[in-house]
CSV table of C-alpha atoms and ligand atoms in Angstrom, one decimal:
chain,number,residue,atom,x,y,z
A,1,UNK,CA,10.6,-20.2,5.7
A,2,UNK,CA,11.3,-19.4,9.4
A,3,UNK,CA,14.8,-18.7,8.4
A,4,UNK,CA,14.1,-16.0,5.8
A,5,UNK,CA,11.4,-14.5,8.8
A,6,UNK,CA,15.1,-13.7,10.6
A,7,UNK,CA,16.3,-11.6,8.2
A,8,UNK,CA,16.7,-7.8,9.9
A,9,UNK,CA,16.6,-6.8,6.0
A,10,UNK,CA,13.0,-8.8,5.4
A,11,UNK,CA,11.9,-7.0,8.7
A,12,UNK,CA,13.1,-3.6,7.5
A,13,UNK,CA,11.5,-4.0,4.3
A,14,UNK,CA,8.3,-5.1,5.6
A,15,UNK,CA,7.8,-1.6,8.2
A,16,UNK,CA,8.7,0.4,5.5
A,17,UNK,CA,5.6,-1.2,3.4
A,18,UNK,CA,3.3,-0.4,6.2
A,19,UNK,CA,4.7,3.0,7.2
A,20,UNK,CA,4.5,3.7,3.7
A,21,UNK,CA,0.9,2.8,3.0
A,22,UNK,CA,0.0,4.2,6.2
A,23,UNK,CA,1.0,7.7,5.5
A,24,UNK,CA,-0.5,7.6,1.8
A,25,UNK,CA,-3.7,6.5,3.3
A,26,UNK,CA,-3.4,9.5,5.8
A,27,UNK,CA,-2.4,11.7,2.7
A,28,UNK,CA,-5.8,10.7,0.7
A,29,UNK,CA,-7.4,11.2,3.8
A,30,UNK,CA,-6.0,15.0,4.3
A,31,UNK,CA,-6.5,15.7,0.4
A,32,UNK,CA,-10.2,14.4,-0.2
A,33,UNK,CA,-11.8,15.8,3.0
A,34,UNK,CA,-10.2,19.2,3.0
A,35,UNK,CA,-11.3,19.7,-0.6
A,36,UNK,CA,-15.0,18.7,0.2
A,37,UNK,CA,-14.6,21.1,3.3
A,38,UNK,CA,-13.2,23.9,1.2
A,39,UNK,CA,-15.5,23.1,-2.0
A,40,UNK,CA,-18.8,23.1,0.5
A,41,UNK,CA,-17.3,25.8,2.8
A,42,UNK,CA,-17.4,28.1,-0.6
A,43,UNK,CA,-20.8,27.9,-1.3
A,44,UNK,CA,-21.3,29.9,1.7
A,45,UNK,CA,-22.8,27.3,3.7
A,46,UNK,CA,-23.1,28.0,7.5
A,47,UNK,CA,-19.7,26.5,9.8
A,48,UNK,CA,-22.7,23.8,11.5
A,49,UNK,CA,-23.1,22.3,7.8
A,50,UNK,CA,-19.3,22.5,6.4
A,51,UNK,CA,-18.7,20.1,9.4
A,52,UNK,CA,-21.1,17.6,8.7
A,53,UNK,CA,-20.0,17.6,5.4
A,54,UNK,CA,-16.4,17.2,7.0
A,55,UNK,CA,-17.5,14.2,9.4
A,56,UNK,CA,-19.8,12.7,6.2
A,57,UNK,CA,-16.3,13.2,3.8
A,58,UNK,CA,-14.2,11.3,7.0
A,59,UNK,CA,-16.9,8.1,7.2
A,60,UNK,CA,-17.6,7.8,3.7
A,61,UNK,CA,-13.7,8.3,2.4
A,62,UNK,CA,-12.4,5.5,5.4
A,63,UNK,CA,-15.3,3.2,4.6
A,64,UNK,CA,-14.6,3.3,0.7
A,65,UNK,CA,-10.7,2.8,1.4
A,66,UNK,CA,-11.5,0.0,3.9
A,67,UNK,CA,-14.0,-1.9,1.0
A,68,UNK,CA,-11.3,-1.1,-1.8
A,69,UNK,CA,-8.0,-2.1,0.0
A,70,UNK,CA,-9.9,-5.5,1.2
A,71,UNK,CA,-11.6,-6.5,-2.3
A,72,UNK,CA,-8.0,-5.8,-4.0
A,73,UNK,CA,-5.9,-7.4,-1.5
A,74,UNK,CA,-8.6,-10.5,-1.4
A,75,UNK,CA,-8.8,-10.9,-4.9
A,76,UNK,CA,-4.5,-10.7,-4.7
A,77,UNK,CA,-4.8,-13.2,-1.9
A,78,UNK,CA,-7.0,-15.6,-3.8
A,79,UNK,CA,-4.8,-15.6,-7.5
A,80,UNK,CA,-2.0,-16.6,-4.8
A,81,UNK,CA,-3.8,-19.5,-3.1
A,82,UNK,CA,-4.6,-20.6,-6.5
A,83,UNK,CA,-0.9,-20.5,-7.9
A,84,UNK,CA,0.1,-22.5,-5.0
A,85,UNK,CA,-2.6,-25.4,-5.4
A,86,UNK,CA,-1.6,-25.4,-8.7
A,87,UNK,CA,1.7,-25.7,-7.6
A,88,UNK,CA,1.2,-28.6,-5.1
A,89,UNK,CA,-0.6,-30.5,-8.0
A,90,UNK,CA,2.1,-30.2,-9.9
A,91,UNK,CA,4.5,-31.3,-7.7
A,92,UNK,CA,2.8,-33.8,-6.7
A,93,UNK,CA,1.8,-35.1,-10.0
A,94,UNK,CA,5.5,-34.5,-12.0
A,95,UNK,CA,8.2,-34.3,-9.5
A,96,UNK,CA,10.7,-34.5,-12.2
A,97,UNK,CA,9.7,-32.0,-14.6
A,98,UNK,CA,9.0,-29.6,-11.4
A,99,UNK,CA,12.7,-30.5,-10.6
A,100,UNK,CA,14.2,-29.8,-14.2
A,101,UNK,CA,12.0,-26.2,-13.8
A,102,UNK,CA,13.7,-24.9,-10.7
A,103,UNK,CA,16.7,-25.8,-12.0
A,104,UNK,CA,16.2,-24.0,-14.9
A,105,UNK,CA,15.3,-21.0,-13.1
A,106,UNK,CA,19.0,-20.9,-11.5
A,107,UNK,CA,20.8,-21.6,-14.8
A,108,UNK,CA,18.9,-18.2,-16.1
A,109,UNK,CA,20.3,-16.4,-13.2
A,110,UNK,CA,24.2,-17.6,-14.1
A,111,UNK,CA,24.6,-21.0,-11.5
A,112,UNK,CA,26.0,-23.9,-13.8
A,113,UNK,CA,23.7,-26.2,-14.9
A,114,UNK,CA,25.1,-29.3,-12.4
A,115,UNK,CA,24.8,-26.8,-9.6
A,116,UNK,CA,21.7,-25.8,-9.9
A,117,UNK,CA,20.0,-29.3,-10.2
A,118,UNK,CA,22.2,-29.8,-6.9
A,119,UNK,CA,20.7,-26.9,-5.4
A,120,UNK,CA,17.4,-27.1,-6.8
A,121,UNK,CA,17.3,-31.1,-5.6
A,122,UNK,CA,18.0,-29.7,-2.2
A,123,UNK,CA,15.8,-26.9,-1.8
A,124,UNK,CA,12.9,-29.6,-2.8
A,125,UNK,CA,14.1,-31.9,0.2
A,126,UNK,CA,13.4,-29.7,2.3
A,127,UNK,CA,10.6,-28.0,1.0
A,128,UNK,CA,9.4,-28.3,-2.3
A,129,UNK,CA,6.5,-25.8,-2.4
A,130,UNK,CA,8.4,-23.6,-0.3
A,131,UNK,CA,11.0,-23.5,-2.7
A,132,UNK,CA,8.7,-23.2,-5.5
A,133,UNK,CA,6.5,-20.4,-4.6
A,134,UNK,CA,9.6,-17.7,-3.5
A,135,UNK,CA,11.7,-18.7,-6.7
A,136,UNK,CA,9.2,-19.3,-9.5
A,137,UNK,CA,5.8,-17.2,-8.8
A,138,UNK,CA,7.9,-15.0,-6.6
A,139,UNK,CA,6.1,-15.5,-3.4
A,140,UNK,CA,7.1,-14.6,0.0
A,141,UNK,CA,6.4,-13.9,3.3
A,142,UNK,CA,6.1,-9.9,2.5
A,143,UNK,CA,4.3,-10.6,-0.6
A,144,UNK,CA,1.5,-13.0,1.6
A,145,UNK,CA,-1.3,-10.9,1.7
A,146,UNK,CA,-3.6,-10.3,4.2
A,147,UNK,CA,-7.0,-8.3,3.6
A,148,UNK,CA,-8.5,-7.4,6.9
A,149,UNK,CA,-4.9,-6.3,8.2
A,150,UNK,CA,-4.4,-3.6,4.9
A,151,UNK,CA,-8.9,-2.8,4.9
A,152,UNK,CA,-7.9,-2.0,9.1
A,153,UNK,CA,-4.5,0.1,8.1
A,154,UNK,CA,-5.9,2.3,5.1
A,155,UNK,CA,-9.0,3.6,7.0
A,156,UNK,CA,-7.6,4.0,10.2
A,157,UNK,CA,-4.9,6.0,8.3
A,158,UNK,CA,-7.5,7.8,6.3
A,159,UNK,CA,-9.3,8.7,9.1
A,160,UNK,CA,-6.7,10.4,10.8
A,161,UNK,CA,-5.2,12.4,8.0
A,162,UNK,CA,-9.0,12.9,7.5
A,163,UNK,CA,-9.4,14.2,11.1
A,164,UNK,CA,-7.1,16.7,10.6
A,165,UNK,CA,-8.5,19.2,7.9
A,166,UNK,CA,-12.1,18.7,10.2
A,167,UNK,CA,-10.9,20.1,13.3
A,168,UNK,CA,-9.6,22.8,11.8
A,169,UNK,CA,-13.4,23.6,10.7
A,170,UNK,CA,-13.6,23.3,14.6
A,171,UNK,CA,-11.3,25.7,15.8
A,172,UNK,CA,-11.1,28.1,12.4
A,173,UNK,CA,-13.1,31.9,12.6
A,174,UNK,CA,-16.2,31.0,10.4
A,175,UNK,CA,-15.3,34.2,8.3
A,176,UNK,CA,-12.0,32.5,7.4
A,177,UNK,CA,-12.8,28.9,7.1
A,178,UNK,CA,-11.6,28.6,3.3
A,179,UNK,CA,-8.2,30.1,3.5
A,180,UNK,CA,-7.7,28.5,7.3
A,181,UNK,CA,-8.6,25.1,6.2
A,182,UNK,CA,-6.6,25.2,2.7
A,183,UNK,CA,-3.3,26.9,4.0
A,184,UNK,CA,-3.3,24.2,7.6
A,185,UNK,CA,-4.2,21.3,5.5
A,186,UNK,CA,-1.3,22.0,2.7
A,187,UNK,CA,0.9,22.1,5.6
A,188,UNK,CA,-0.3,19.0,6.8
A,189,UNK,CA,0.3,17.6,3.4
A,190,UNK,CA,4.0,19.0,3.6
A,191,UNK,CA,4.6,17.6,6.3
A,192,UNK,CA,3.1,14.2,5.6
A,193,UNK,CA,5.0,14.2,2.2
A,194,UNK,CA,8.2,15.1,3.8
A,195,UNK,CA,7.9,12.0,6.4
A,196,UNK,CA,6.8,10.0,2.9
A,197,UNK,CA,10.2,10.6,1.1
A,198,UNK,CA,12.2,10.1,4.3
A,199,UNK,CA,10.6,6.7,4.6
A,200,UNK,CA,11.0,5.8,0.8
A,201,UNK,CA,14.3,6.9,1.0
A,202,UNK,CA,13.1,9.9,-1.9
A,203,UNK,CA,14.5,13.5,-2.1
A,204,UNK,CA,12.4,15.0,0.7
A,205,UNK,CA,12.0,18.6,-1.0
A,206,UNK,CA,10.8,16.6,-4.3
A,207,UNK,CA,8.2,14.5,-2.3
A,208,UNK,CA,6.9,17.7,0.0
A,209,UNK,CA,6.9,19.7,-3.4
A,210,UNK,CA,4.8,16.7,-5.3
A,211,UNK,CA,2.2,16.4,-2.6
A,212,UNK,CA,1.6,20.4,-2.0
A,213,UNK,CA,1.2,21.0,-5.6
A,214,UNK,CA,-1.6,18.3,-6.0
A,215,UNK,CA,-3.4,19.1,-2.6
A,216,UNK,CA,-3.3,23.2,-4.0
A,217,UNK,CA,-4.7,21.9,-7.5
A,218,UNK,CA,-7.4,19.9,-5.8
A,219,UNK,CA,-8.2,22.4,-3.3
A,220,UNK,CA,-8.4,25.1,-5.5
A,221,UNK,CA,-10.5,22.9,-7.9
A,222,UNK,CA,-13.4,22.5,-5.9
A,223,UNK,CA,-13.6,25.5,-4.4
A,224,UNK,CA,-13.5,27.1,-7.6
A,225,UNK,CA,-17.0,24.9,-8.1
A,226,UNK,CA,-18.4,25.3,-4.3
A,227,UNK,CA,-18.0,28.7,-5.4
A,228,UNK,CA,-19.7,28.8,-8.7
A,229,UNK,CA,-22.7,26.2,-7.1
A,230,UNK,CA,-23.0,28.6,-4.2
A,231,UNK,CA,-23.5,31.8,-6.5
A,232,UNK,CA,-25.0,30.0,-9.3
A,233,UNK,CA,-27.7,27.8,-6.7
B,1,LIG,ZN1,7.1,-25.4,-10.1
């Protein structure tokens, strides 16, 4: 197990997960509060209250990403700890059979069937669960999860993308604030969608293109309702 924690591959793999997650959270966090901004700042309400709706939008959105990454990733983190008592039972209780199943698992991938019980009587040696979790429920290191780590990432992430479309409220002309907030934040959505397909390795015009069009459809969304509210109210 500390062997496969060497692996400059396992390493790369492993920043691109949290790079990745890190600038979706940031994305959601762009996307959700500039369209509260924009929805509230078109019902003509005054600059004071479009940024409290801003702040509000920031709290509430990072809280309810922070509850929903840790209740998914502990309920992710539990069916694991389960699968590998199971596991331990097992082995404990039927060596053999556990033996013939890991071999098994290697003949399906193409090694002869001699070789694999070789292989799979060696892996055991050494580490039986070990060998068991990464080959037959698919567990690793990158797969282990840990809740507080992802609740910690996806709001702090949130809250920064977040940030973003609220200091624009800030520093925006109050007769402007609708087309100031939408046209700064769908850059900031660009841009973050740009660094997104560099980091997944994604066509970069595709990925800036995909996120743009969805922050313009939810933009123009709610301020087409702040806009009816604030007539219609
Ligand atoms: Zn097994």
């Amino acid at each position: 197990m500390s062997r496969l924690r060497q692996l400059p591959e396992r390493h790369f793999v492993n920043r691109i997960g949290w790079l990745r997650a890190a600038v979706l959270g940031a994305n959601d966090g762009i996307l959700s509060t500039a369209s509260l901004i924009v929805g509230v700042a078109a019902a003509s309400a005054t600059q004071n209250t479009v940024l409290i709706a801003g702040v509000a939008g920031l709290v509430a959105g990072a809280m309810s990403m922070a509850a929903g990454e840790y209740v998914s990733v502990s309920s992710q983190s539990d069916s694991e700890q389960a699968d590998l008592a199971r596991e331990r039972k097992e082995l404990s209780e039927s060596p053999g059979f556990e033996l013939d199943e890991l071999a098994e698992i290697y003949v399906k991938r193409g090694v002869d069937r001699d070789l694999a019980r070789q292989v799979a009587r060696q892996l055991m040696a050494k580490d039986a669960l070990g060998a068991h979790a990464h080959d037959e429920l698919g567990l690793s290191e990158i797969t282990t999860a840990r809740p507080v780590q992802a609740a910690l990432t996806s709001a702090l992430s949130f809250s920064l993308g977040a940030a973003m479309p609220v200091l624009i409220v800030v520093v925006s002309p109050s007769s402007a604030l609708v087309p100031v907030v939408a046209g700064a934040s769908l850059g900031f959505l660009a841009v973050l969608g740009a660094i997104g397909a560099r980091v997944g390795g994604a066509h970069i015009l595709r990925g800036t293109a995909r996120v743009t069009f969805w922050g313009a459809l939810a933009m123009a969304l709610t301020a087409g309702i702040g806009k009816l509210l604030g007539t219609v109210v």
